Amino acid sequence: MSTIERAEVLVTSPGRNYVTLRITTSDGVTGLGDATLNGRELAVASYLQDHLVPLLVGRDPARIEDTWQYLYRGAYWRRGPVTMTAIAAVDTALWDIKGKVAGLPVYQLLGGRSREGVLVYGHASGADVPALLDDVARLRDEGYHAIRAQTAVPGVAGTYGVYSGSGVYEPAKGSLPDEQPWSTEKYLDFAPTYLAAVREKFGFDLHLLHDVHHRLTPIEAARLGKELEPLRLFWMEDPTPAEDQEAFRLIRQHTTTPIAVGENLTSIWDVQHLITERLVDYVRTTVVHAGGITHLRRIFDLAALYQVRSGSHGAGDLSPVSMAAAVHVDLAIPNFGIQEHMGHAGQTYDVFRSEVTFSDGMLHPSDAPGLGVEYDDEVAARFPYDPKYLPVARRLDGSVHDW
Ligand code: CS2
Ligand code: MG
């Protein structure tokens, strides 16, 4: 019987920080798992290195479910982003290994194709409305059928999601948290106007998405959702902090604008009521932060019972390993909705050689056995860890708000 011979925690920073777990079996088969938690990377690296790796060596790599239960129940201290990201990395690496041993791409182990490709949405943003419209046009010309639109709010410096410079949008820039001002009033007055400008210029053939990014109270979110109804958004994302599951009931009472939540929720128990009470339309949990492929499938299977679709998070701070795993899951599940695809910096792909391809607005996994991603240690060694924090938002009166 093959056993787990080695488990390495790999930290590198090609364009941004990534933590990766590589498991090697006694037969020399390797598997990769993303363990990146933006702004708290070393917490997961330590959870893996100091607490999980000693438990993995000698285990049967084929026993994916048993390993998941062993690591989840055996910790006693359950759930939370650090624990679930560490378990996710182990789980994903074991699925990668299982695919390589079987000689099959992971999606074949998940039931095979349910669709030809994975519809994705890209990120358009701008310092003002003309710049935003140019960026929407750029993405449409690149072949995206779905685009998220964010732009700066006049009078509020550093609005979320507005990217400037070259490369890929990365919010975690500060060696200490950047403190960004926030004005709900100015945002609520402005957001509907710039989203309307996108519809005015590009019509309704394009799926239009918007990320509120946890910023509103339930009644403010209800007001925004109602105001956006004529724009027929694909979704309004994170309208209010996701952990306040009850809050979504109030929003639901006032608007038919679809709601997407869950990128920062990390277990089926954290999305259970959102799904079973149909408080959301899309659940955004991910392979990397919600316990890996094994647990994410459970979440999406529960969601399927309530006609809730998947809409997994896919920002640049999720590595190409979890993006490849996401595409395998997205290809196979029956209730796929859409996959976020922010892309990565060129240097990142020098470390993570991924065979995922983009065409006609969709991502496609490779048919290579496993996930179809290889990790280049030599290139990775050129990019030492670079501690960075996510920003903190403060209202104009100086009090802390949700970033
Ligand atoms: C955002 C993320 O892509 C999104 O939907 O919410 O970019 C989020 O801000 C980052 O992943 C946080 O690290
Ligand atoms: Mg988001």
XYZ file of C-alpha atoms and ligand atoms in Angstrom:
417
model
C 0.000 0.000 0.000
C 1.222 3.473 -0.896
C 1.642 5.840 2.063
C 2.193 9.577 2.500
C 5.968 9.911 2.683
C 6.369 13.686 2.813
C 4.228 16.823 3.163
C 5.942 20.136 2.413
C 4.572 23.598 3.236
C 5.785 25.888 0.448
C 5.642 29.692 0.910
C 6.448 31.961 -2.007
C 5.521 35.441 -3.219
C 5.497 35.702 -7.053
C 3.422 38.865 -7.389
C 1.753 38.142 -4.018
C 2.051 35.642 -1.168
C 0.938 32.043 -1.673
C 1.106 29.046 0.656
C 1.005 25.604 -0.960
C 1.012 22.110 0.497
C 2.755 19.428 -1.559
C 2.179 15.803 -0.516
C 4.442 13.062 -1.882
C 3.572 9.372 -1.610
C 5.879 6.384 -1.184
C 5.271 5.716 -4.894
C 6.620 9.183 -5.723
C 3.232 10.629 -6.712
C 2.820 14.294 -5.702
C -0.309 16.361 -5.069
C -0.753 20.107 -4.531
C -3.182 22.010 -2.300
C -3.605 25.787 -2.000
C -3.329 27.013 1.617
C -3.369 30.771 1.006
C -5.326 32.993 3.398
C -4.766 36.612 2.400
C -3.193 38.610 5.236
C -2.887 35.583 7.552
C -0.758 33.247 5.411
C 1.713 32.155 8.090
C -1.086 31.150 10.472
C -2.130 28.471 7.972
C 1.489 27.565 7.196
C 2.062 26.913 10.902
C -1.236 25.015 11.339
C -0.078 22.738 8.546
C 3.613 22.471 9.433
C 3.299 22.228 13.203
C -0.006 20.400 13.616
C -1.115 18.537 10.481
C 2.069 17.367 8.722
C 3.057 15.102 11.669
C -0.381 13.434 11.351
C -0.142 12.891 7.590
C 3.127 11.006 7.220
C 2.413 7.263 6.998
C -1.329 7.672 6.207
C -2.939 6.068 3.165
C -3.281 8.888 0.585
C -6.282 7.127 -0.982
C -8.382 7.633 2.164
C -9.483 11.183 1.376
C -12.777 11.174 3.292
C -11.263 9.450 6.322
C -8.418 11.983 6.382
C -10.921 14.861 6.136
C -12.968 13.492 9.078
C -9.803 12.727 11.046
C -8.429 16.275 10.664
C -11.792 18.032 11.185
C -13.166 16.054 14.123
C -9.757 15.333 15.594
C -8.912 19.016 16.058
C -11.727 19.467 18.595
C -11.529 23.202 17.727
C -13.612 23.250 14.584
C -14.327 25.566 11.650
C -12.829 29.001 10.975
C -10.693 30.171 8.036
C -7.314 28.946 9.320
C -8.469 25.430 10.203
C -10.598 24.993 7.078
C -7.907 26.366 4.750
C -5.344 23.966 6.206
C -7.722 20.999 5.859
C -8.566 22.223 2.341
C -4.922 22.092 1.307
C -4.584 18.482 2.481
C -7.857 17.472 0.823
C -7.048 19.126 -2.501
C -3.573 17.577 -2.627
C -5.072 14.118 -1.994
C -7.589 14.584 -4.839
C -4.687 15.633 -7.082
C -2.855 12.423 -6.126
C -5.954 10.278 -6.598
C -6.395 11.641 -10.106
C -2.763 10.998 -10.973
C -2.939 7.443 -9.614
C -6.165 6.806 -11.578
C -4.772 8.527 -14.684
C -7.840 10.796 -14.769
C -8.464 14.566 -14.450
C -10.203 15.282 -11.132
C -13.494 16.280 -12.787
C -13.800 12.688 -14.043
C -13.595 11.497 -10.430
C -16.412 13.926 -9.551
C -18.865 12.464 -12.040
C -17.521 13.801 -15.326
C -18.545 16.824 -17.353
C -21.957 18.419 -16.780
C -21.096 21.290 -19.184
C -18.692 22.172 -21.964
C -16.891 24.883 -20.020
C -16.993 27.021 -16.868
C -18.575 30.453 -17.336
C -16.404 33.070 -15.644
C -16.657 36.734 -14.783
C -13.810 39.214 -14.942
C -13.153 42.382 -12.945
C -13.655 45.793 -14.544
C -12.895 48.906 -12.534
C -11.865 52.525 -12.987
C -10.950 55.669 -11.141
C -14.067 57.245 -12.703
C -16.986 56.187 -14.900
C -15.252 56.714 -18.292
C -12.319 54.589 -17.102
C -14.718 51.922 -15.863
C -16.538 51.825 -19.202
C -13.216 51.467 -21.028
C -12.308 48.554 -18.741
C -15.674 46.856 -19.340
C -15.053 47.213 -23.093
C -11.587 45.694 -22.669
C -12.927 42.628 -20.907
C -15.827 42.244 -23.335
C -13.312 42.352 -26.206
C -11.222 39.710 -24.422
C -14.243 37.438 -24.607
C -15.862 37.729 -21.176
C -19.631 37.321 -21.149
C -19.853 38.341 -17.491
C -18.156 41.343 -15.895
C -18.032 42.761 -12.374
C -18.066 46.563 -12.264
C -16.558 48.668 -9.480
C -15.468 52.291 -9.529
C -14.194 54.930 -7.145
C -16.816 56.883 -5.235
C -16.200 60.630 -5.676
C -14.965 62.143 -2.446
C -14.013 58.768 -0.949
C -10.347 57.896 -1.524
C -9.431 54.220 -1.912
C -12.826 52.676 -2.689
C -12.800 48.845 -2.627
C -12.156 47.037 -5.878
C -10.738 49.944 -7.870
C -7.474 48.895 -9.281
C -4.689 51.196 -10.454
C -1.277 50.352 -11.836
C -0.140 47.282 -13.720
C -0.688 43.602 -13.123
C -3.551 42.245 -11.097
C -5.649 44.033 -8.432
C -4.259 43.172 -4.999
C -5.865 44.721 -1.923
C -3.208 43.487 0.534
C -0.511 46.060 -0.099
C 0.514 47.454 3.257
C 3.200 46.134 5.598
C 0.556 47.353 8.076
C -3.184 47.654 7.263
C -3.935 50.637 5.001
C -6.769 52.638 6.542
C -9.300 53.525 3.850
C -12.167 56.011 4.366
C -15.747 54.911 3.689
C -19.030 56.760 3.233
C -22.145 54.645 2.853
C -24.164 57.712 1.866
C -21.826 58.664 -0.964
C -21.613 55.048 -2.138
C -25.403 54.547 -2.145
C -25.899 57.753 -4.108
C -23.247 56.845 -6.685
C -23.245 53.074 -7.260
C -26.623 52.905 -9.053
C -25.537 55.691 -11.430
C -22.346 54.023 -12.592
C -23.936 50.606 -12.908
C -26.681 52.245 -14.986
C -23.958 53.807 -17.147
C -22.614 50.307 -17.874
C -26.074 49.093 -18.917
C -26.608 52.284 -20.950
C -23.432 51.664 -22.948
C -23.319 47.856 -23.170
C -26.977 46.841 -22.917
C -28.266 43.646 -21.361
C -26.368 40.987 -23.312
C -23.603 41.194 -20.771
C -23.955 39.605 -17.310
C -23.305 42.527 -14.930
C -22.158 41.868 -11.366
C -21.295 44.142 -8.463
C -19.534 43.538 -5.149
C -20.796 45.627 -2.235
C -18.067 44.006 -0.157
C -19.847 43.701 3.206
C -20.441 47.432 3.559
C -24.173 47.973 4.137
C -26.740 47.407 6.865
C -29.629 45.146 5.835
C -32.040 48.005 5.150
C -29.368 49.907 3.173
C -28.748 46.731 1.155
C -32.488 46.374 0.602
C -32.616 49.940 -0.701
C -29.677 49.322 -3.063
C -31.095 46.038 -4.309
C -34.432 47.686 -5.027
C -32.774 50.576 -6.869
C -30.714 48.166 -8.999
C -33.676 45.995 -10.078
C -34.165 47.749 -13.466
C -30.473 47.029 -14.228
C -31.079 43.272 -13.888
C -27.754 42.471 -12.224
C -26.507 38.909 -12.346
C -25.887 39.439 -8.625
C -25.262 41.906 -5.828
C -22.402 40.394 -3.826
C -21.853 40.546 -0.066
C -24.429 43.321 0.511
C -24.052 42.973 4.290
C -21.583 41.028 6.507
C -22.079 37.367 5.617
C -22.010 35.946 9.133
C -25.246 37.794 9.956
C -27.342 35.189 8.133
C -30.619 36.550 9.543
C -29.951 39.938 7.925
C -30.481 38.449 4.466
C -34.113 37.722 5.322
C -34.789 41.442 5.548
C -32.999 42.157 2.267
C -34.979 39.379 0.584
C -38.270 40.944 1.664
C -37.505 44.100 -0.313
C -35.753 43.170 -3.522
C -35.496 40.613 -6.302
C -31.902 41.551 -7.148
C -30.023 38.213 -6.850
C -27.661 37.909 -3.883
C -24.278 36.156 -3.749
C -22.531 35.457 -0.432
C -19.929 33.181 1.031
C -16.379 33.917 -0.098
C -15.329 34.408 3.525
C -17.504 31.611 4.949
C -15.663 28.350 5.450
C -18.056 25.515 6.245
C -21.479 24.092 5.418
C -22.684 25.159 8.844
C -21.832 28.786 8.062
C -24.018 28.807 4.935
C -26.674 26.310 6.083
C -29.492 28.808 6.757
C -28.560 31.048 3.829
C -29.150 28.002 1.619
C -32.019 26.137 3.300
C -34.058 29.330 3.709
C -33.185 30.513 0.188
C -31.778 33.769 1.536
C -29.176 33.844 -1.248
C -29.103 32.849 -4.914
C -25.391 31.996 -5.217
C -23.016 30.582 -2.632
C -19.417 31.723 -3.067
C -17.504 29.262 -0.926
C -14.231 27.964 -2.359
C -12.007 24.901 -2.538
C -9.203 26.711 -0.700
C -11.146 28.223 2.231
C -14.090 25.814 2.703
C -12.359 22.546 3.488
C -11.288 21.483 0.004
C -13.047 19.605 -2.793
C -14.642 17.112 -0.380
C -16.418 19.739 1.736
C -17.166 22.152 -1.092
C -19.094 19.410 -2.887
C -21.195 18.893 0.234
C -22.022 22.601 0.286
C -22.970 22.657 -3.393
C -25.014 19.454 -3.043
C -26.994 21.057 -0.197
C -27.382 24.194 -2.311
C -28.721 22.136 -5.231
C -31.658 20.944 -3.074
C -32.756 24.618 -2.678
C -32.024 25.816 -6.235
C -29.053 27.821 -4.981
C -26.185 27.867 -7.470
C -22.437 28.038 -7.064
C -20.550 31.281 -7.627
C -17.125 30.567 -6.178
C -14.697 33.287 -5.256
C -11.702 33.453 -7.580
C -9.585 36.501 -6.712
C -5.860 36.703 -7.361
C -5.159 35.734 -3.743
C -6.437 32.225 -4.474
C -3.573 30.422 -6.190
C -3.730 28.703 -9.588
C -3.910 25.405 -7.648
C -7.282 26.228 -6.083
C -8.426 27.863 -9.313
C -7.716 24.637 -11.208
C -9.515 22.619 -8.527
C -12.443 25.041 -8.733
C -12.749 24.494 -12.473
C -12.826 20.715 -12.002
C -15.625 21.073 -9.421
C -17.484 23.701 -11.490
C -17.390 21.449 -14.567
C -18.983 18.522 -12.742
C -21.645 19.855 -10.345
C -25.234 20.196 -11.592
C -25.942 23.575 -9.956
C -22.989 25.568 -11.250
C -23.688 29.292 -11.518
C -20.519 31.197 -12.365
C -16.833 31.263 -11.423
C -14.890 34.400 -10.538
C -11.703 34.722 -12.578
C -9.498 37.662 -11.662
C -6.379 36.015 -13.093
C -2.849 36.132 -11.708
C 0.407 38.006 -12.253
C 2.767 36.552 -14.880
C 5.332 35.664 -12.186
C 2.665 33.585 -10.437
C 2.263 31.387 -13.490
C 6.052 30.961 -13.625
C 5.781 29.202 -10.258
C 2.397 27.485 -10.753
C 2.333 26.009 -14.237
C -1.386 25.552 -14.753
C -2.989 23.887 -17.751
C -6.337 25.662 -17.254
C -7.260 27.595 -20.416
C -9.632 30.499 -21.152
C -11.741 30.695 -24.291
C -15.137 32.112 -25.240
C -15.776 33.483 -21.774
C -15.158 30.134 -20.095
C -12.374 28.307 -18.287
C -11.476 24.760 -19.241
C -9.436 22.302 -17.155
C -6.769 20.181 -18.767
C -7.325 16.453 -19.208
C -4.018 15.773 -17.482
C -4.371 13.381 -14.563
C -5.143 15.171 -11.297
C -5.574 18.959 -11.181
C -3.185 19.805 -14.033
C -0.874 22.153 -12.080
C 2.843 21.785 -11.411
C 4.932 23.783 -8.913
C 8.407 25.047 -9.863
C 10.551 25.114 -6.711
C 13.473 26.853 -8.373
C 11.394 29.801 -9.575
C 9.443 29.873 -6.291
C 12.689 30.277 -4.336
C 13.275 33.622 -6.059
C 10.210 35.140 -4.299
C 10.540 35.168 -0.498
C 7.484 35.719 1.682
C 6.523 39.396 1.856
C 4.220 40.101 4.871
C 1.192 42.125 3.788
C -2.082 43.140 5.435
C -5.529 43.677 3.985
C -6.853 47.229 4.466
C -9.126 48.425 7.268
C -12.074 50.699 6.455
C -12.997 53.650 8.618
C -16.138 55.767 8.370
C -15.680 59.510 7.930
C -16.082 59.914 11.701
C -13.045 57.640 12.174
C -14.883 54.550 13.467
C -13.970 51.139 12.030
C -16.224 49.827 9.273
C -16.282 46.523 7.358
C -13.634 46.524 4.652
C -13.325 40.228 -3.452
C -11.966 39.734 -3.107
O -13.014 39.136 -5.511
C -13.849 39.451 -4.644
O -15.049 39.184 -4.700
O -14.251 40.178 -2.411
O -11.065 40.327 -3.986
C -11.505 39.980 -1.690
O -11.507 41.371 -1.432
C -10.107 39.434 -1.522
O -10.097 38.099 -1.937
C -9.663 39.529 -0.074
O -8.397 38.938 0.044
Mg -16.178 39.667 -3.047
